[in-house]
Coordinates of N, CA and C in Angstrom, one line a residue:
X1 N 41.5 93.7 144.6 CA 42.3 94.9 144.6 C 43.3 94.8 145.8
X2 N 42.8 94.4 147.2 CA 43.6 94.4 148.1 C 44.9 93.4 147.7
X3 N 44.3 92.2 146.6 CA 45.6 91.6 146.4 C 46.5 92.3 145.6
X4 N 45.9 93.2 144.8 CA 47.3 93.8 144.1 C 48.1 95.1 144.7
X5 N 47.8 95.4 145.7 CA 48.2 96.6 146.7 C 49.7 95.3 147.2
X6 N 48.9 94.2 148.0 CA 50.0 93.4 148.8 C 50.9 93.4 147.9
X7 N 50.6 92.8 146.9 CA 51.8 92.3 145.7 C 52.5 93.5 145.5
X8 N 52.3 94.4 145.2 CA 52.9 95.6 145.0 C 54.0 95.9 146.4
X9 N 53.8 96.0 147.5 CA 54.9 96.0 148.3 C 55.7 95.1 148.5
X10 N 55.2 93.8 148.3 CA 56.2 92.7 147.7 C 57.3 93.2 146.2
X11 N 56.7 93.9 145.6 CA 57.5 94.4 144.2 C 58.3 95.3 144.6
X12 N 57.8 96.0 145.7 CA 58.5 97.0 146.1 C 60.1 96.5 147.1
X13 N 59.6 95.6 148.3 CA 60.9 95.0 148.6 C 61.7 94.0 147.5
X14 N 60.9 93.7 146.4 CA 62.0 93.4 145.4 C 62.9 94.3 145.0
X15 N 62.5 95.0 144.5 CA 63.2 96.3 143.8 C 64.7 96.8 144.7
X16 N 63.8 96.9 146.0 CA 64.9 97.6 146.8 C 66.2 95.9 147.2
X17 N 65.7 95.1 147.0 CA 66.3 94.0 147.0 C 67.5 93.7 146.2
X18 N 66.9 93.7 144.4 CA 67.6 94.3 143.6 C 68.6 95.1 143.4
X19 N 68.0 96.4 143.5 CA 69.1 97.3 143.6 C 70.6 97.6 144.7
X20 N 69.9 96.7 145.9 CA 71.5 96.7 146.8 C 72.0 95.4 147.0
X21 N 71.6 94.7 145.6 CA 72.5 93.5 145.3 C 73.0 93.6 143.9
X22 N 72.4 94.5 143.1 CA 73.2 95.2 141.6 C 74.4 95.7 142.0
X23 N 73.8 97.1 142.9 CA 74.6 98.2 142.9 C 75.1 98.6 141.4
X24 N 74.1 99.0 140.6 CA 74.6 99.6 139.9 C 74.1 101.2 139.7
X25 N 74.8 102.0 139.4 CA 74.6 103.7 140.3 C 73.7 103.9 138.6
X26 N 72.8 105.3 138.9 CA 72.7 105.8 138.0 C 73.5 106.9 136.7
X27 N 72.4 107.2 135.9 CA 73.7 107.9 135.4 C 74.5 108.9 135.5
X28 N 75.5 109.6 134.8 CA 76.2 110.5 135.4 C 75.8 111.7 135.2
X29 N 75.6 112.3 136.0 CA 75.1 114.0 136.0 C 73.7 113.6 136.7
X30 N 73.0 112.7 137.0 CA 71.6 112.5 137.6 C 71.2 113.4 138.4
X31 N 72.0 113.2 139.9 CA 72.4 113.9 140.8 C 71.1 113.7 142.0
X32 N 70.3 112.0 141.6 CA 69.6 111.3 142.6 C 70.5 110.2 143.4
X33 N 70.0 110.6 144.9 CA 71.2 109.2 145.4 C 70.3 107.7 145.0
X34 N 71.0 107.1 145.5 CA 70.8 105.6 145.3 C 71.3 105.1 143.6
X35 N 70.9 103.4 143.7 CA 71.1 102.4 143.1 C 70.1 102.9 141.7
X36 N 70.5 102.6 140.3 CA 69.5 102.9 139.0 C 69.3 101.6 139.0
X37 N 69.4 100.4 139.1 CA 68.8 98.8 138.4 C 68.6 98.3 139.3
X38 N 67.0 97.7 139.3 CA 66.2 98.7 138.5 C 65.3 99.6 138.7
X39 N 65.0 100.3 137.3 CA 63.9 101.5 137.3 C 63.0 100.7 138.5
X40 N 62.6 102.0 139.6 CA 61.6 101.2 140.3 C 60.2 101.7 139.5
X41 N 60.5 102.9 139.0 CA 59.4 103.8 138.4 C 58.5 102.5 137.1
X42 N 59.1 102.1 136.7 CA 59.1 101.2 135.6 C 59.1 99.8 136.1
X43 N 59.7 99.2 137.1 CA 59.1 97.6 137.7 C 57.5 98.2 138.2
X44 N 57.4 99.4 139.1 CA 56.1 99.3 139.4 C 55.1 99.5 138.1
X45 N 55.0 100.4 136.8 CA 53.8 100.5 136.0 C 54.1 99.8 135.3
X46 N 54.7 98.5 135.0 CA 54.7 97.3 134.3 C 53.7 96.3 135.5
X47 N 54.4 96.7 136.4 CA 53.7 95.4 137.4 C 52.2 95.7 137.6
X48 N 51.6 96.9 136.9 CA 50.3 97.8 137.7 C 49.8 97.3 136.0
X49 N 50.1 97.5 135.4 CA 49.9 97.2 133.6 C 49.6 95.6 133.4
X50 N 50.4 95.3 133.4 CA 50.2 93.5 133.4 C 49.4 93.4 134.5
X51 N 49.4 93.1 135.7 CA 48.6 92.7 136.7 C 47.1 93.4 136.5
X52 N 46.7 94.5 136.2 CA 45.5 95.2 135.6 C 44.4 94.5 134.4
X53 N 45.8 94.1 133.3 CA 45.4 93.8 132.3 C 45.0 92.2 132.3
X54 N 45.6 91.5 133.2 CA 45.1 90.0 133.9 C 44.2 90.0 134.3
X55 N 44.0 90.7 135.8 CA 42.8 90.9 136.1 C 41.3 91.3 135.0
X56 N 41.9 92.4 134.5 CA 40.7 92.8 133.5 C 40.0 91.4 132.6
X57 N 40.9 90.6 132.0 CA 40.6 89.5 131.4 C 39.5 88.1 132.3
X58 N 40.6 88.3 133.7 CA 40.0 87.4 134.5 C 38.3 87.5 134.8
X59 N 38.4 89.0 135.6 CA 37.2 89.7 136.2 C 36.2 90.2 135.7
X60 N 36.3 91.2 134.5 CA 35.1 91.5 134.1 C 35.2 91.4 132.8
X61 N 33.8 91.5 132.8 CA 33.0 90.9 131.6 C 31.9 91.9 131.2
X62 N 32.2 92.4 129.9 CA 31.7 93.0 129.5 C 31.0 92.9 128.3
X63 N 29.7 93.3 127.7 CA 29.1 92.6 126.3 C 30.0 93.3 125.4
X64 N 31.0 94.8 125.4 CA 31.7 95.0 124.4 C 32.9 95.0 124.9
X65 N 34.2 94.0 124.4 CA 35.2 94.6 124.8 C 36.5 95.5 124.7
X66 N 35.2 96.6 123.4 CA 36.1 97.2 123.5 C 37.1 98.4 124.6
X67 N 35.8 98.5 125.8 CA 36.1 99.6 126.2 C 37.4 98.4 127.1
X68 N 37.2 97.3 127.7 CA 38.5 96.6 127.9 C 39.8 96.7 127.4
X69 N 39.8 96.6 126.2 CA 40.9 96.9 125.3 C 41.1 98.6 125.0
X70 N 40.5 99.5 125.1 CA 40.5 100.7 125.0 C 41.5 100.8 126.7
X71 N 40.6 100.7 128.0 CA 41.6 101.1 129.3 C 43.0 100.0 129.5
X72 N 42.9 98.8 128.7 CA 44.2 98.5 128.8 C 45.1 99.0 127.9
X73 N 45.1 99.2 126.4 CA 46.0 100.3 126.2 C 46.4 101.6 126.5
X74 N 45.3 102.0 127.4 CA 45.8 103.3 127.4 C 46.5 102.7 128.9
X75 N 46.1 102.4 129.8 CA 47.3 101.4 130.9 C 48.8 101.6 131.0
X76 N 48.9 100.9 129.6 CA 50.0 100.6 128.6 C 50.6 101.4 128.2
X77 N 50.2 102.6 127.6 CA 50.5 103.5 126.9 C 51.1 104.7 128.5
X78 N 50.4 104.5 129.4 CA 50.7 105.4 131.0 C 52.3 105.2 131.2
X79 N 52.3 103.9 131.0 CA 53.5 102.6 131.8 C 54.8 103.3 130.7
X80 N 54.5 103.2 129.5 CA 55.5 103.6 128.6 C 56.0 104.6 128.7
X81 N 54.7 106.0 128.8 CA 55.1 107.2 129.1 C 56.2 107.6 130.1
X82 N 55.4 106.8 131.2 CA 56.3 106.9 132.4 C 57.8 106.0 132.4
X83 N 58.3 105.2 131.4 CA 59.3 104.6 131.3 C 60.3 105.5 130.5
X84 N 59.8 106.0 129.5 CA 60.6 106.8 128.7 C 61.0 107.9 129.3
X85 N 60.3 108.8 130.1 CA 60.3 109.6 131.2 C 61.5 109.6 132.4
X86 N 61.9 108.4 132.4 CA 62.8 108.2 133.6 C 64.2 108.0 132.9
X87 N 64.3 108.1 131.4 CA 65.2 108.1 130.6 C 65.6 109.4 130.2
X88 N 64.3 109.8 129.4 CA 64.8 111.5 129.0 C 65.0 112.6 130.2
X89 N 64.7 112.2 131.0 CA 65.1 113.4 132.7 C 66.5 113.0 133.0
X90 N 67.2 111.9 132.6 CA 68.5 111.2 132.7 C 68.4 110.4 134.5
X91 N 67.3 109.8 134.9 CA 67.5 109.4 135.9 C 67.4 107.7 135.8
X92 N 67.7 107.1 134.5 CA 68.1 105.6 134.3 C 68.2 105.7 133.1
X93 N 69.2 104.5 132.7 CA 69.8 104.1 131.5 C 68.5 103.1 130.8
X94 N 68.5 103.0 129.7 CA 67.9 102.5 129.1 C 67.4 100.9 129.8
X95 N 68.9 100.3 129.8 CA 68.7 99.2 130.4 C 68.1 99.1 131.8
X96 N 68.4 99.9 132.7 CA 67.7 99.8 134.0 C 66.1 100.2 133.9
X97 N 65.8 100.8 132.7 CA 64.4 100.8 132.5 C 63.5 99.5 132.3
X98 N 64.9 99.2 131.3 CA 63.8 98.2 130.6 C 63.9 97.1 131.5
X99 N 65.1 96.7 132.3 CA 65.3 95.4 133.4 C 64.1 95.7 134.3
X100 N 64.1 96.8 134.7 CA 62.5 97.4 135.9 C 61.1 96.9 135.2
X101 N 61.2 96.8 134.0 CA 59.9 96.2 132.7 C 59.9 95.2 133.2
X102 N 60.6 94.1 132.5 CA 60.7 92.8 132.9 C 60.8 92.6 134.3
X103 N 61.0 93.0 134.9 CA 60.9 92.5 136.9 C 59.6 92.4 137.0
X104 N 59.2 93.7 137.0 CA 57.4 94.0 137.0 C 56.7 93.4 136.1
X105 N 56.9 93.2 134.7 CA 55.8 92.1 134.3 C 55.9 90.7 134.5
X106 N 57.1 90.3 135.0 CA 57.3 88.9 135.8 C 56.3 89.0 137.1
X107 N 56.7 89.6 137.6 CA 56.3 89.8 139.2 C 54.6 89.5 138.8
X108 N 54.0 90.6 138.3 CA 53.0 90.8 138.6 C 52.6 89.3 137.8
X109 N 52.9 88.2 136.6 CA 52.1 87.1 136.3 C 52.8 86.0 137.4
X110 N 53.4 86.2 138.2 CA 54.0 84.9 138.8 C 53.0 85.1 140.3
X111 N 52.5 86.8 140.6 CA 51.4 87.0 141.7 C 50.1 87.1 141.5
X112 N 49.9 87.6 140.2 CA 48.5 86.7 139.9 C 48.2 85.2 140.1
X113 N 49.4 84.3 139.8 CA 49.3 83.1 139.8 C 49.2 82.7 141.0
X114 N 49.6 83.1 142.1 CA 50.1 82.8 143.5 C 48.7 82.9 144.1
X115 N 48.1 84.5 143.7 CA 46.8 84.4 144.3 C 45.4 84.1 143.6
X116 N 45.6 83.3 142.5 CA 44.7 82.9 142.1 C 44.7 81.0 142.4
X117 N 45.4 80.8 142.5 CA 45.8 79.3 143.6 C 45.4 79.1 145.0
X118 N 45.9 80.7 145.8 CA 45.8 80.1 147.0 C 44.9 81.1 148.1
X119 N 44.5 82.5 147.4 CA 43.6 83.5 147.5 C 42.9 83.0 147.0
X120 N 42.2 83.0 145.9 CA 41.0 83.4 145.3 C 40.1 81.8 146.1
X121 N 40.1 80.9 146.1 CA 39.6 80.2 146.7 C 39.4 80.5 148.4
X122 N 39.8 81.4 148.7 CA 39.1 81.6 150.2 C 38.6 82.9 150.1
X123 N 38.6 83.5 149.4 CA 37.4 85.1 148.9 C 36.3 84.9 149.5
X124 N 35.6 83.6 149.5 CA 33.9 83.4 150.0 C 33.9 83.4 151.2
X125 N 34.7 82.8 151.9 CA 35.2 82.6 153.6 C 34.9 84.0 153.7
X126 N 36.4 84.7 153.5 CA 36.6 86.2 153.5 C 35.0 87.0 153.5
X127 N 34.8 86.4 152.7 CA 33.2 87.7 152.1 C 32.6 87.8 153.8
X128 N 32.4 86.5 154.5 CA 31.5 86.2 155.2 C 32.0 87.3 156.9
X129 N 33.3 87.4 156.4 CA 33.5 88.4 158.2 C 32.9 89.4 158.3
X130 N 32.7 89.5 159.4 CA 32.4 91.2 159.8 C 32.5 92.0 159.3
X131 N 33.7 92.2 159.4 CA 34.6 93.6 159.3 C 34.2 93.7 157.3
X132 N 34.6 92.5 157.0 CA 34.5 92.5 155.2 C 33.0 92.9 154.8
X133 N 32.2 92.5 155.9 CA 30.5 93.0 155.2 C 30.5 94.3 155.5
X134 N 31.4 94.6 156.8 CA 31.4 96.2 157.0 C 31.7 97.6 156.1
X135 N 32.4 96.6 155.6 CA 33.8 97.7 154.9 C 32.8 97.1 153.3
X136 N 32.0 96.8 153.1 CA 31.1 95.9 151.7 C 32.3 95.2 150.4
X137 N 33.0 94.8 151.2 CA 34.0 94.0 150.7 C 33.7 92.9 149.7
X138 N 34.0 92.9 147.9 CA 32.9 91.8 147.4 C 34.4 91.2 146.1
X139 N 34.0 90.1 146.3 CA 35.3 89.7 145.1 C 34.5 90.6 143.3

């Protein structure tokens, strides 16, 4: 979990990375300052959606999966709500929604990838600190 917090402020200085190398404004009448591309609303619950729904596959294991498939659509179904949302309030264009989709579902499989290479193999080390038996820290 702590890895997907990190990755997530990494998404996050992407985003803002993004947007003051787009510069492309939102739409008219919005009347929010800043940059619309992209939706940050929409790179993050894509990136929380996909990265969730990897993990879930990775991690647990359950004898039915349906209730798996049950909390990842509804995930999915959160992510959408909240994407369509940043359209009908008029605070991004379709396309800055959907470009914020794709950032975030990129992001989040290219940081699963990252830390299942070069994290997840030192988890056991980790397990063994102090502080991590303190805090009952357990992969």
């Amino acid at each position: 979990i702590a890895g997907m917090f990190l990755g997530q402020l990494v998404n996050e200085a992407l985003n803002f990375a993004l947007k003051t190398t787009i510069k492309e404004p939102r739409p008219l009448g919005c009347g929010h300052p800043g940059y619309g591309m992209p939706s940050s609303h929409s790179q993050f619950m894509a990136y929380l959606a996909v990265y969730c729904i990897i993990w879930s596959y990775r991690r647990v294991k359950l004898e039915n999966n349906l209730w798996k498939i049950m909390g990842n659509v509804s995930l999915c179904t959160l992510a959408i709500l909240v994407m369509y949302s940043r359209v009908a309030l008029n605070y991004h264009t379709v396309n800055q929604v959907l470009v914020g989709a794709c950032v975030g579902s990129v992001f989040a499989i290219f940081w699963t990838a990252l830390t299942a290479i070069y994290a997840d193999p030192e988890i056991p080390r980790i397990e063994k600190w102090k502080i991590t038996r303190m805090l009952y820290f357990r992969d």
